[in-house]
Coordinates of C-alpha atoms in Angstrom, one line a residue:
M2 CA 9.9 -38.4 25.2
T3 CA 9.8 -37.4 28.8
Q4 CA 7.4 -34.7 30.1
F5 CA 10.3 -32.3 30.4
T6 CA 11.3 -32.8 26.8
M7 CA 7.7 -32.4 25.6
T8 CA 7.4 -29.1 27.5
A9 CA 10.7 -27.9 26.2
A10 CA 9.8 -28.8 22.6
R11 CA 6.5 -26.9 22.9
R12 CA 8.3 -23.9 24.3
L13 CA 10.7 -24.0 21.4
V14 CA 7.9 -24.2 18.8
L15 CA 6.1 -21.3 20.5
A16 CA 9.2 -19.2 20.6
A17 CA 9.9 -19.9 16.9
F18 CA 6.3 -18.7 16.0
A19 CA 6.7 -15.6 18.2
A20 CA 10.1 -14.8 16.7
A21 CA 8.7 -15.2 13.2
A22 CA 5.7 -12.9 14.0
I23 CA 7.6 -10.1 15.5
P24 CA 9.4 -8.9 12.2
G25 CA 5.9 -8.9 10.6
L26 CA 4.3 -6.5 13.1
P27 CA 5.3 -3.3 11.4
A28 CA 4.0 -4.6 8.0
L29 CA 0.8 -5.8 9.6
A30 CA 0.3 -2.4 11.3
H31 CA 0.9 -0.6 8.0
H32 CA -2.1 -2.3 6.3
G33 CA -5.4 -0.7 6.6
W34 CA -6.0 3.1 7.0
S35 CA -5.0 4.0 10.5
W36 CA -1.5 5.2 9.4
A37 CA -3.1 7.7 6.9
E38 CA -4.9 11.0 7.4
G39 CA -8.7 11.0 7.0
E40 CA -8.7 13.9 4.6
Q41 CA -7.8 13.1 1.0
M42 CA -5.3 14.9 -1.2
T43 CA -4.5 15.0 -4.8
L44 CA -1.0 14.3 -6.1
E45 CA -0.1 15.1 -9.7
G46 CA 3.2 13.9 -11.1
T47 CA 5.0 11.4 -13.3
I48 CA 5.3 7.7 -12.7
Q49 CA 8.9 6.7 -11.9
S50 CA 8.3 3.0 -11.3
I51 CA 5.5 0.4 -11.1
S52 CA 5.6 -2.7 -8.9
M53 CA 2.7 -5.1 -9.1
S54 CA 4.1 -7.4 -6.4
P55 CA 2.1 -8.5 -3.4
P56 CA 1.0 -7.5 -0.8
H57 CA -0.1 -4.5 -2.9
P58 CA 1.0 -2.9 -6.1
V59 CA 3.1 0.3 -5.5
L60 CA 3.9 3.3 -7.7
Q61 CA 6.8 5.7 -7.3
V62 CA 5.5 9.1 -8.4
Q63 CA 7.6 12.3 -8.8
D64 CA 5.7 15.5 -8.2
A65 CA 6.3 18.9 -9.8
E66 CA 8.9 19.8 -7.1
G67 CA 10.9 16.7 -7.7
V68 CA 9.7 14.9 -4.6
V69 CA 9.2 11.1 -5.1
W70 CA 6.1 9.7 -3.4
Q71 CA 5.3 6.1 -2.7
V72 CA 1.7 5.4 -3.7
D73 CA 0.2 2.2 -2.5
L74 CA -2.7 0.8 -4.6
G75 CA -5.2 -1.8 -3.5
N76 CA -4.4 -5.5 -3.1
P77 CA -3.5 -7.2 -6.4
R78 CA -7.1 -8.4 -7.1
Q79 CA -8.6 -5.1 -6.1
T80 CA -6.2 -3.2 -8.3
E81 CA -6.9 -5.5 -11.2
R82 CA -10.7 -5.1 -10.7
S83 CA -10.2 -1.3 -11.0
G84 CA -8.9 -2.0 -14.5
F85 CA -5.2 -1.1 -13.7
T86 CA -2.7 -3.8 -14.6
G87 CA 1.1 -3.8 -15.0
D88 CA 0.5 -2.9 -18.7
T89 CA -1.8 0.0 -18.1
A90 CA 0.9 2.6 -17.6
E91 CA 4.7 2.9 -17.7
P92 CA 7.4 5.1 -16.2
G93 CA 7.2 8.6 -17.6
D94 CA 3.4 8.6 -17.8
A95 CA 1.6 11.5 -16.2
I96 CA -0.7 10.5 -13.3
T97 CA -3.1 12.1 -10.9
V98 CA -3.6 10.3 -7.5
L99 CA -6.5 10.9 -5.1
G100 CA -5.8 9.3 -1.8
N101 CA -4.8 9.6 1.9
R102 CA -1.3 10.5 2.8
S103 CA 0.7 9.4 5.8
K104 CA 0.0 11.1 9.1
D105 CA 3.8 11.6 9.3
P106 CA 4.4 14.8 7.3
D107 CA 8.0 13.7 6.6
D108 CA 6.8 10.5 5.0
M109 CA 6.1 11.0 1.3
H110 CA 3.7 8.1 1.2
M111 CA 0.0 7.7 0.4
K112 CA -2.7 5.2 -0.2
A113 CA -4.6 5.7 -3.5
V114 CA -8.3 5.5 -3.7
R115 CA -8.3 6.5 -7.3
I116 CA -5.6 7.0 -9.9
T117 CA -6.2 8.8 -13.2
I118 CA -4.0 8.2 -16.3
D119 CA -4.7 9.8 -19.6
G120 CA -8.2 10.7 -18.6
Q121 CA -9.1 7.2 -17.4
N122 CA -10.0 6.7 -13.7
Y123 CA -9.0 3.5 -11.9
D124 CA -10.9 3.3 -8.6
M125 CA -9.1 1.2 -6.1
Y126 CA -11.6 2.0 -3.3
P127 CA -14.8 3.5 -4.8
D128 CA -16.6 3.6 -1.5
R129 CA -13.8 5.8 0.0
I130 CA -13.7 8.5 -2.7
Q131 CA -14.5 11.8 -1.1
D132 CA -15.9 14.2 -3.8

């Protein structure tokens, strides 16, 4: 290979990596807590659906007014350590969620620090619980 071809090949590889990374930026920015309010809230409702798929398990919870919230749990291992698994609850079960909601008031989305089902607490982030 000539020097020109090597340089062109390197640029092509770098461009491919950059292009692959760009679609992931919103997802990467979403992880962590910066997108959520610092003050915690309590959501009471009914589980509509449960997904235990990576990068983190997610619940869809309908509140008393009929609004459906997306509730992000911890990463799969963290969620399992809390005692919550895909068999712990099912759609139709009552749930109480303690967590931090999105800073965007139009976004019905929160990150759970604790969920409570049938009187049993499942602490996703015990160190973050504000009593």
